[in-house]
């Protein structure tokens, strides 16, 4: 059953030949190219599943709507005392990333509105997530959370230079700082995470035993105004998950089909917006 939800992805060079130096973008956001390569050897999170592609395309195809909604969280007039946002942008976290693609799509879609991004999963997926972020260093700057500064190769730094009509180089606009860290649902992380304005993830509730720890993470990482969005396959994510969400103090709404990319309309895939209920 789950095999039907796998997306076939070429290597970042577009040919399946890792020795080919010509990179082909997997996706594009406006003029920003996004590079991605799977690694199934680390587990199911190392590949791209249809729900992840569905949410990625939602970010890309509705970037204006996404920026508009998230901008409200970055507005000082709308920030509460519990908010982590400021006029300079928002903080976002991806749960259960696996490969890092979805976080890169978000960063490319919302631009400078995103101040800080955390991409998280279990330890055996961290290297692939870092590889994806480094492949997209024109969008994100990978922060070394061991305290050794930013991680960028020379060729990555060179790739973010822009040229004017006189062939003079200048640095591009400030990129979002990205942290790739371990986080198991419902458990404290080795790195202090704090509260986030936007939480997102795909295929994070496909087993019943994930429901309670996932909801614990949502409670741990959100403030009263946080917006969360998750992509699910309805045949895997049972109604009891949404019952548990409500009992934990959250409300949820399924996005209408017309907001999803054409290939996902009228299917079992669903995108759900989750927020804390007013008390």
Coordinates of N, CA, C and O in Angstrom, one line a residue, residues 97-254:
X97 N 11.5 15.4 9.3 CA 11.8 15.8 8.0 C 12.3 14.6 7.1 O 11.9 14.5 6.0
X98 N 13.2 13.8 7.6 CA 13.8 12.7 6.8 C 14.9 13.2 5.9 O 16.0 12.7 5.9
X99 N 14.5 14.1 5.0 CA 15.5 14.4 3.9 C 15.7 15.9 3.7 O 16.6 16.3 3.0
X100 N 15.0 16.8 4.4 CA 15.3 18.2 4.3 C 14.6 19.0 3.2 O 14.7 20.2 3.1
X101 N 14.0 18.3 2.2 CA 13.4 19.0 1.0 C 12.3 20.0 1.4 O 12.3 21.1 0.9
X102 N 11.4 19.6 2.3 CA 10.3 20.4 2.6 C 10.7 21.7 3.2 O 10.1 22.8 2.9
X103 N 11.7 21.7 4.1 CA 12.2 22.9 4.7 C 12.8 23.8 3.7 O 12.6 25.1 3.8
X104 N 13.5 23.3 2.7 CA 14.1 24.1 1.7 C 13.0 24.8 0.8 O 13.1 25.9 0.4
X105 N 11.9 24.0 0.6 CA 10.8 24.6 -0.2 C 10.2 25.7 0.6 O 9.8 26.8 0.0
X106 N 10.0 25.6 1.9 CA 9.4 26.7 2.7 C 10.3 27.9 2.6 O 9.8 29.0 2.4
X107 N 11.6 27.7 2.8 CA 12.5 28.9 2.8 C 12.5 29.6 1.5 O 12.5 30.8 1.4
X108 N 12.5 28.8 0.4 CA 12.4 29.4 -0.9 C 11.1 30.2 -1.2 O 11.1 31.2 -1.9
X109 N 10.0 29.7 -0.6 CA 8.7 30.2 -0.8 C 8.5 31.5 -0.1 O 7.8 32.4 -0.6
X110 N 8.9 31.6 1.2 CA 8.6 32.8 2.0 C 9.7 33.8 2.1 O 9.5 34.9 2.6
X111 N 10.9 33.4 1.6 CA 12.0 34.4 1.5 C 12.5 34.9 2.9 O 12.6 34.2 3.9
X112 N 12.7 36.2 2.9 CA 13.3 36.9 4.1 C 12.3 36.9 5.3 O 12.7 37.3 6.4
X113 N 11.1 36.6 5.1 CA 10.1 36.5 6.2 C 10.6 35.4 7.2 O 10.3 35.6 8.4
X114 N 11.3 34.4 6.7 CA 11.7 33.3 7.6 C 13.1 33.7 8.2 O 14.1 33.8 7.5
X115 N 13.1 33.9 9.5 CA 14.3 34.4 10.2 C 15.2 33.2 10.6 O 16.4 33.2 10.5
X116 N 14.5 32.1 11.0 CA 15.3 31.0 11.6 C 14.5 29.7 11.3 O 13.3 29.7 11.6
X117 N 15.1 28.6 10.8 CA 14.5 27.4 10.5 C 15.2 26.2 11.1 O 16.4 26.1 11.1
X118 N 14.4 25.4 11.8 CA 15.0 24.1 12.3 C 14.4 23.0 11.5 O 13.2 22.9 11.3
X119 N 15.3 22.1 11.1 CA 14.8 20.9 10.4 C 15.2 19.7 11.2 O 16.4 19.5 11.6
X120 N 14.3 18.9 11.6 CA 14.5 17.9 12.7 C 14.1 16.5 12.2 O 13.2 16.3 11.4
X121 N 14.7 15.5 12.8 CA 14.4 14.1 12.7 C 15.3 13.3 13.6 O 16.0 13.9 14.4
X122 N 15.2 12.0 13.5 CA 16.1 11.1 14.3 C 17.5 11.2 13.8 O 17.8 11.7 12.7
X123 N 18.5 10.8 14.6 CA 19.9 11.0 14.3 C 20.4 10.4 13.0 O 21.3 10.9 12.4
X124 N 19.8 9.2 12.6 CA 20.3 8.6 11.4 C 19.9 9.3 10.1 O 20.3 8.9 9.1
X125 N 19.1 10.3 10.2 CA 18.7 11.1 9.1 C 19.4 12.5 9.0 O 19.2 13.2 8.0
X126 N 20.2 12.8 10.0 CA 20.7 14.2 10.0 C 21.7 14.5 8.9 O 21.7 15.6 8.3
X127 N 22.5 13.5 8.5 CA 23.5 13.8 7.4 C 22.8 14.0 6.1 O 23.3 14.9 5.4
X128 N 21.8 13.3 5.8 CA 21.1 13.6 4.5 C 20.4 14.9 4.5 O 20.4 15.7 3.6
X129 N 19.8 15.3 5.7 CA 19.2 16.6 5.8 C 20.2 17.7 5.6 O 19.9 18.7 4.9
X130 N 21.4 17.6 6.2 CA 22.4 18.6 6.1 C 22.9 18.6 4.6 O 23.1 19.7 4.1
X131 N 23.0 17.5 4.0 CA 23.4 17.5 2.6 C 22.4 18.2 1.7 O 22.8 19.0 0.8
X132 N 21.1 18.1 2.0 CA 20.1 18.8 1.2 C 20.2 20.3 1.4 O 20.1 21.1 0.5
X133 N 20.4 20.7 2.7 CA 20.5 22.1 3.0 C 21.8 22.7 2.3 O 21.7 23.8 1.7
X134 N 22.9 22.0 2.3 CA 24.1 22.5 1.7 C 23.9 22.6 0.2 O 24.5 23.4 -0.5
X135 N 23.2 21.6 -0.4 CA 22.9 21.7 -1.8 C 22.1 22.9 -2.2 O 22.0 23.3 -3.4
X136 N 21.4 23.5 -1.2 CA 20.6 24.7 -1.4 C 21.1 25.9 -0.7 O 20.3 26.6 -0.1
X137 N 22.4 26.0 -0.6 CA 23.0 27.1 0.2 C 22.8 28.5 -0.4 O 23.1 29.5 0.2
X138 N 22.2 28.5 -1.6 CA 21.8 29.8 -2.1 C 20.5 30.3 -1.5 O 20.0 31.4 -1.7
X139 N 19.8 29.4 -0.7 CA 18.6 29.7 0.0 C 18.7 29.8 1.5 O 18.2 30.6 2.2
X140 N 19.6 28.8 2.0 CA 19.7 28.7 3.5 C 21.2 28.7 3.8 O 22.0 28.3 3.1
X141 N 21.5 29.2 5.1 CA 22.8 29.0 5.6 C 22.7 28.0 6.8 O 22.0 28.2 7.7
X142 N 23.5 26.9 6.7 CA 23.4 25.9 7.7 C 24.3 26.3 8.8 O 25.5 26.5 8.7
X143 N 23.7 26.3 10.0 CA 24.4 26.7 11.2 C 24.9 25.5 11.9 O 24.2 24.5 12.1
X144 N 26.2 25.6 12.3 CA 26.8 24.5 13.1 C 26.4 24.7 14.6 O 26.9 25.6 15.2
X145 N 25.5 23.8 15.1 CA 25.0 23.9 16.5 C 26.0 23.4 17.5 O 25.7 23.3 18.7
X146 N 27.2 23.0 17.0 CA 28.3 22.7 18.0 C 29.0 23.9 18.4 O 30.0 23.9 19.1
X147 N 28.6 25.1 17.9 CA 29.3 26.3 18.3 C 30.4 26.7 17.4 O 31.2 27.6 17.8
X148 N 30.6 26.1 16.2 CA 31.7 26.4 15.4 C 31.4 27.2 14.2 O 32.1 27.3 13.2
X149 N 30.2 27.9 14.2 CA 29.9 28.9 13.2 C 29.1 28.2 12.0 O 28.5 27.2 12.2
X150 N 29.0 28.9 10.9 CA 28.3 28.5 9.8 C 29.0 27.4 9.0 O 30.3 27.4 9.0
X151 N 28.3 26.5 8.4 CA 28.9 25.4 7.6 C 28.6 25.8 6.1 O 27.5 25.6 5.7
X152 N 29.6 26.2 5.4 CA 29.4 26.5 4.0 C 30.7 26.2 3.3 O 31.8 26.8 3.7
X153 N 30.7 25.4 2.3 CA 31.9 25.2 1.5 C 32.1 26.4 0.6 O 31.3 27.2 0.4
X154 N 33.4 26.5 0.2 CA 33.8 27.7 -0.7 C 32.9 27.8 -1.9 O 32.4 28.9 -2.2
X155 N 32.6 26.6 -2.6 CA 31.8 26.7 -3.8 C 30.3 27.1 -3.4 O 29.6 27.7 -4.2
X156 N 29.9 26.8 -2.2 CA 28.5 27.2 -1.8 C 28.5 28.7 -1.6 O 27.5 29.4 -1.9
X157 N 29.6 29.2 -0.9 CA 29.6 30.7 -0.7 C 29.6 31.4 -2.1 O 28.9 32.4 -2.3
X158 N 30.4 30.9 -3.0 CA 30.5 31.5 -4.3 C 29.2 31.5 -5.0 O 28.9 32.4 -5.8
X159 N 28.4 30.5 -4.8 CA 27.2 30.3 -5.6 C 26.1 31.3 -5.2 O 25.1 31.5 -5.9
X160 N 26.3 32.0 -4.1 CA 25.2 33.0 -3.7 C 25.6 34.4 -4.0 O 25.0 35.4 -3.7
X161 N 26.7 34.6 -4.8 CA 27.1 35.9 -5.3 C 26.2 36.2 -6.5 O 25.8 35.4 -7.3
X162 N 25.8 37.5 -6.6 CA 25.0 38.0 -7.7 C 25.8 39.0 -8.5 O 26.7 39.6 -7.9
X163 N 25.5 39.2 -9.7 CA 26.2 40.1 -10.6 C 25.3 41.2 -11.2 O 24.2 40.9 -11.6
X164 N 25.8 42.4 -11.1 CA 25.0 43.4 -11.8 C 25.3 43.5 -13.3 O 26.1 42.7 -13.8
X165 N 24.8 44.5 -14.0 CA 25.0 44.6 -15.4 C 26.4 44.9 -15.8 O 26.8 44.7 -16.9
X166 N 27.2 45.4 -14.8 CA 28.6 45.8 -15.1 C 29.5 44.7 -14.6 O 30.7 44.9 -14.5
X167 N 28.9 43.5 -14.4 CA 29.7 42.3 -13.9 C 30.4 42.5 -12.6 O 31.5 41.9 -12.4
X168 N 29.9 43.4 -11.8 CA 30.4 43.6 -10.4 C 29.7 42.6 -9.5 O 28.5 42.6 -9.5
X169 N 30.4 41.9 -8.7 CA 29.8 41.0 -7.7 C 29.4 41.7 -6.5 O 30.1 42.6 -6.0
X170 N 28.3 41.2 -5.9 CA 27.9 41.7 -4.6 C 27.1 40.5 -3.9 O 26.7 39.6 -4.6
X171 N 27.1 40.5 -2.6 CA 26.4 39.4 -1.9 C 24.9 39.6 -2.0 O 24.4 40.7 -2.1
X172 N 24.3 38.4 -2.0 CA 22.8 38.4 -2.1 C 22.2 38.8 -0.8 O 22.9 39.0 0.2
X173 N 20.9 38.9 -0.8 CA 20.2 39.3 0.4 C 20.4 38.2 1.5 O 20.7 37.1 1.2
X174 N 20.2 38.6 2.7 CA 20.5 37.8 3.9 C 19.6 36.5 3.8 O 18.4 36.6 3.6
X175 N 20.3 35.4 4.0 CA 19.6 34.1 3.9 C 19.2 33.7 5.3 O 19.7 34.1 6.3
X176 N 18.1 32.8 5.3 CA 17.7 32.3 6.6 C 18.7 31.4 7.2 O 19.4 30.6 6.5
X177 N 18.8 31.4 8.5 CA 19.7 30.5 9.3 C 19.0 29.2 9.5 O 17.8 29.2 10.0
X178 N 19.6 28.1 9.1 CA 19.0 26.8 9.3 C 19.8 25.9 10.2 O 21.0 25.8 10.1
X179 N 19.1 25.3 11.2 CA 19.7 24.3 12.1 C 19.1 22.9 11.8 O 17.9 22.8 11.6
X180 N 20.0 22.0 11.6 CA 19.6 20.6 11.5 C 19.9 19.8 12.8 O 21.1 19.7 13.1
X181 N 18.9 19.4 13.5 CA 19.1 18.9 14.8 C 18.2 17.7 15.0 O 17.2 17.5 14.4
X182 N 18.6 16.8 16.0 CA 17.8 15.7 16.3 C 16.6 16.0 17.2 O 16.8 16.8 18.1
X183 N 15.5 15.5 16.9 CA 14.3 15.7 17.8 C 13.4 14.5 17.6 O 12.9 14.2 16.5
X184 N 13.2 13.7 18.7 CA 12.2 12.6 18.7 C 10.9 13.2 19.2 O 10.9 13.9 20.3
X185 N 9.8 12.9 18.6 CA 8.5 13.4 19.0 C 8.3 13.2 20.5 O 8.5 12.1 21.0
X186 N 7.9 14.2 21.2 CA 7.6 14.1 22.7 C 8.8 14.0 23.6 O 8.6 13.9 24.8
X187 N 10.0 14.1 23.1 CA 11.2 14.0 23.9 C 12.0 15.3 23.9 O 12.0 16.0 22.9
X188 N 12.7 15.7 25.0 CA 13.5 16.9 25.0 C 14.6 16.7 24.0 O 15.1 15.6 23.7
X189 N 15.0 17.8 23.3 CA 16.1 17.8 22.4 C 17.4 18.2 23.0 O 17.4 18.8 24.1
X190 N 18.5 17.7 22.4 CA 19.8 18.1 22.9 C 20.1 19.6 22.7 O 20.9 20.2 23.5
X191 N 19.4 20.2 21.8 CA 19.5 21.7 21.6 C 18.3 22.3 22.1 O 17.2 21.9 21.8
X192 N 18.4 23.4 22.8 CA 17.2 24.2 23.3 C 16.5 24.7 22.1 O 17.0 25.5 21.3
X193 N 15.2 24.3 21.9 CA 14.5 24.7 20.7 C 13.6 25.9 20.9 O 13.5 26.8 20.0
X194 N 13.0 26.1 22.0 CA 12.1 27.2 22.3 C 10.8 27.1 21.6 O 10.3 25.9 21.3
X195 N 10.1 28.2 21.4 CA 8.8 28.2 20.7 C 8.9 28.6 19.3 O 9.8 29.4 18.9
X196 N 8.0 28.2 18.5 CA 8.0 28.5 17.0 C 6.7 29.1 16.6 O 5.6 28.8 17.1
X197 N 6.8 29.9 15.5 CA 5.6 30.6 15.0 C 4.9 29.6 13.9 O 3.7 29.7 13.7
X198 N 5.7 28.8 13.3 CA 5.2 27.9 12.3 C 5.8 26.5 12.4 O 7.0 26.4 12.5
X199 N 4.9 25.5 12.5 CA 5.4 24.1 12.6 C 4.8 23.3 11.4 O 3.6 23.5 11.1
X200 N 5.6 22.5 10.8 CA 5.1 21.8 9.6 C 5.8 20.4 9.5 O 6.8 20.2 10.1
X201 N 5.1 19.5 8.8 CA 5.7 18.2 8.5 C 4.7 17.4 7.7 O 3.5 17.7 7.5
X202 N 5.2 16.3 7.1 CA 4.4 15.4 6.3 C 4.6 14.0 6.7 O 5.7 13.6 7.2
X203 N 3.5 13.2 6.7 CA 3.6 11.8 7.0 C 4.1 11.6 8.5 O 5.0 10.8 8.7
X204 N 3.6 12.4 9.4 CA 4.1 12.4 10.8 C 3.2 11.6 11.7 O 3.5 11.5 12.9
X205 N 2.0 11.2 11.2 CA 1.0 10.6 12.1 C 0.5 9.3 11.4 O -0.7 8.9 11.6
X206 N 1.3 8.6 10.7 CA 0.8 7.5 9.9 C 0.7 6.2 10.7 O 0.2 5.2 10.2
X207 N 1.2 6.2 11.9 CA 1.0 5.1 12.8 C 0.4 5.6 14.1 O 0.7 6.7 14.6
X208 N -0.5 4.8 14.7 CA -1.2 5.2 15.9 C -0.2 5.5 17.1 O -0.5 6.5 17.8
X209 N 0.9 4.8 17.2 CA 1.8 5.1 18.3 C 2.5 6.4 18.2 O 3.1 6.9 19.2
X210 N 2.4 7.1 17.0 CA 3.1 8.4 16.9 C 2.2 9.5 17.3 O 2.7 10.6 17.5
X211 N 0.9 9.2 17.5 CA -0.1 10.3 17.8 C 0.3 11.1 19.1 O 0.4 12.3 19.1
X212 N 0.4 10.3 20.2 CA 0.6 11.0 21.5 C 1.9 11.8 21.5 O 1.9 12.9 21.9
X213 N 3.1 11.2 21.1 CA 4.3 11.9 21.1 C 4.3 13.1 20.2 O 4.9 14.2 20.5
X214 N 3.7 13.0 19.0 CA 3.6 14.1 18.1 C 2.8 15.3 18.7 O 3.3 16.4 18.6
X215 N 1.7 15.0 19.3 CA 0.9 16.0 19.9 C 1.7 16.7 21.1 O 1.6 17.9 21.3
X216 N 2.5 15.9 21.8 CA 3.3 16.4 22.9 C 4.3 17.4 22.3 O 4.6 18.4 22.9
X217 N 4.9 17.1 21.1 CA 5.8 18.0 20.5 C 5.1 19.3 20.1 O 5.7 20.4 20.2
X218 N 3.9 19.2 19.5 CA 3.1 20.4 19.1 C 2.9 21.3 20.4 O 3.0 22.5 20.3
X219 N 2.6 20.7 21.5 CA 2.4 21.4 22.7 C 3.7 22.1 23.2 O 3.7 23.2 23.6
X220 N 4.7 21.3 23.1 CA 6.0 21.8 23.6 C 6.6 22.9 22.8 O 7.2 23.9 23.3
X221 N 6.4 22.9 21.5 CA 7.0 23.8 20.5 C 6.2 25.0 20.1 O 6.7 25.9 19.4
X222 N 4.9 25.0 20.4 CA 4.0 26.1 20.0 C 3.7 27.1 21.1 O 3.7 26.8 22.2
X223 N 3.4 28.3 20.6 CA 2.8 29.3 21.5 C 1.3 29.5 21.1 O 0.8 28.8 20.2
X224 N 0.6 30.4 21.7 CA -0.8 30.5 21.5 C -1.2 30.9 20.1 O -2.3 30.7 19.7
X225 N -0.3 31.5 19.4 CA -0.6 32.0 18.0 C 0.0 31.1 16.9 O -0.1 31.4 15.7
X226 N 0.7 30.1 17.3 CA 1.4 29.3 16.3 C 0.5 28.7 15.3 O -0.6 28.2 15.6
X227 N 0.9 28.7 14.0 CA 0.2 28.0 13.0 C 1.0 26.7 12.6 O 2.2 26.8 12.4
X228 N 0.3 25.6 12.6 CA 1.0 24.3 12.2 C 0.2 23.8 10.9 O -1.0 24.0 10.8
X229 N 1.0 23.1 10.1 CA 0.3 22.5 8.9 C 1.0 21.1 8.7 O 2.3 21.1 8.7
X230 N 0.2 20.1 8.6 CA 0.8 18.8 8.3 C 0.1 18.1 7.1 O -1.1 18.4 6.9
X231 N 0.8 17.4 6.4 CA 0.3 16.6 5.3 C 0.2 15.1 5.7 O 1.1 14.6 6.3
X232 N -1.0 14.6 5.4 CA -1.3 13.2 5.8 C -1.9 12.4 4.6 O -2.4 13.0 3.7
X233 N -1.8 11.1 4.7 CA -2.6 10.2 3.9 C -3.7 9.7 4.7 O -3.4 9.0 5.7
X234 N -4.9 9.9 4.3 CA -6.1 9.6 5.2 C -6.2 8.1 5.4 O -6.8 7.7 6.4
X235 N -5.7 7.3 4.5 CA -5.9 5.8 4.8 C -4.9 5.4 5.9 O -5.0 4.3 6.5
X236 N -3.8 6.2 6.1 CA -2.9 5.8 7.2 C -3.2 6.6 8.5 O -2.9 6.0 9.6
X237 N -3.6 7.8 8.4 CA -3.8 8.6 9.6 C -5.3 8.5 10.0 O -6.1 9.1 9.3
X238 N -5.5 7.8 11.1 CA -6.9 7.5 11.5 C -7.6 8.6 12.2 O -6.9 9.5 12.7
X239 N -8.9 8.7 12.2 CA -9.7 9.8 12.8 C -9.3 10.0 14.3 O -9.5 11.1 14.8
X240 N -8.9 8.9 14.9 CA -8.6 9.1 16.4 C -7.4 10.1 16.6 O -7.4 10.7 17.7
X241 N -6.6 10.3 15.6 CA -5.5 11.3 15.7 C -6.2 12.7 15.9 O -5.7 13.5 16.7
X242 N -7.2 13.0 15.1 CA -7.8 14.3 15.2 C -8.6 14.4 16.4 O -8.7 15.5 17.0
X243 N -9.2 13.3 16.9 CA -9.9 13.4 18.2 C -8.9 13.7 19.3 O -9.2 14.5 20.2
X244 N -7.7 13.1 19.2 CA -6.7 13.4 20.3 C -6.2 14.8 20.2 O -5.9 15.5 21.2
X245 N -6.1 15.4 19.0 CA -5.7 16.8 18.8 C -6.7 17.7 19.5 O -6.3 18.6 20.2
X246 N -8.0 17.4 19.3 CA -9.0 18.3 19.9 C -8.9 18.2 21.4 O -9.0 19.2 22.1
X247 N -8.8 17.0 21.9 CA -8.7 16.7 23.4 C -7.5 17.4 24.0 O -7.5 17.8 25.2
X248 N -6.4 17.6 23.2 CA -5.2 18.3 23.7 C -5.3 19.8 23.6 O -4.4 20.5 24.0
X249 N -6.4 20.3 23.1 CA -6.6 21.8 23.1 C -6.4 22.4 21.7 O -6.3 23.6 21.6
X250 N -6.3 21.6 20.6 CA -6.1 22.1 19.3 C -7.4 22.1 18.5 O -8.2 21.2 18.7
X251 N -7.5 23.0 17.5 CA -8.5 22.9 16.5 C -7.8 22.6 15.2 O -6.6 22.9 15.0
X252 N -8.5 22.1 14.2 CA -7.9 21.7 12.9 C -8.9 22.0 11.8 O -10.1 21.9 12.0
X253 N -8.3 22.3 10.6 CA -9.2 22.5 9.4 C -8.4 21.9 8.3 O -7.2 22.1 8.1
X254 N -9.1 21.1 7.4 CA -8.5 20.6 6.2 C -8.6 21.6 5.1 O -9.7 22.2 4.9

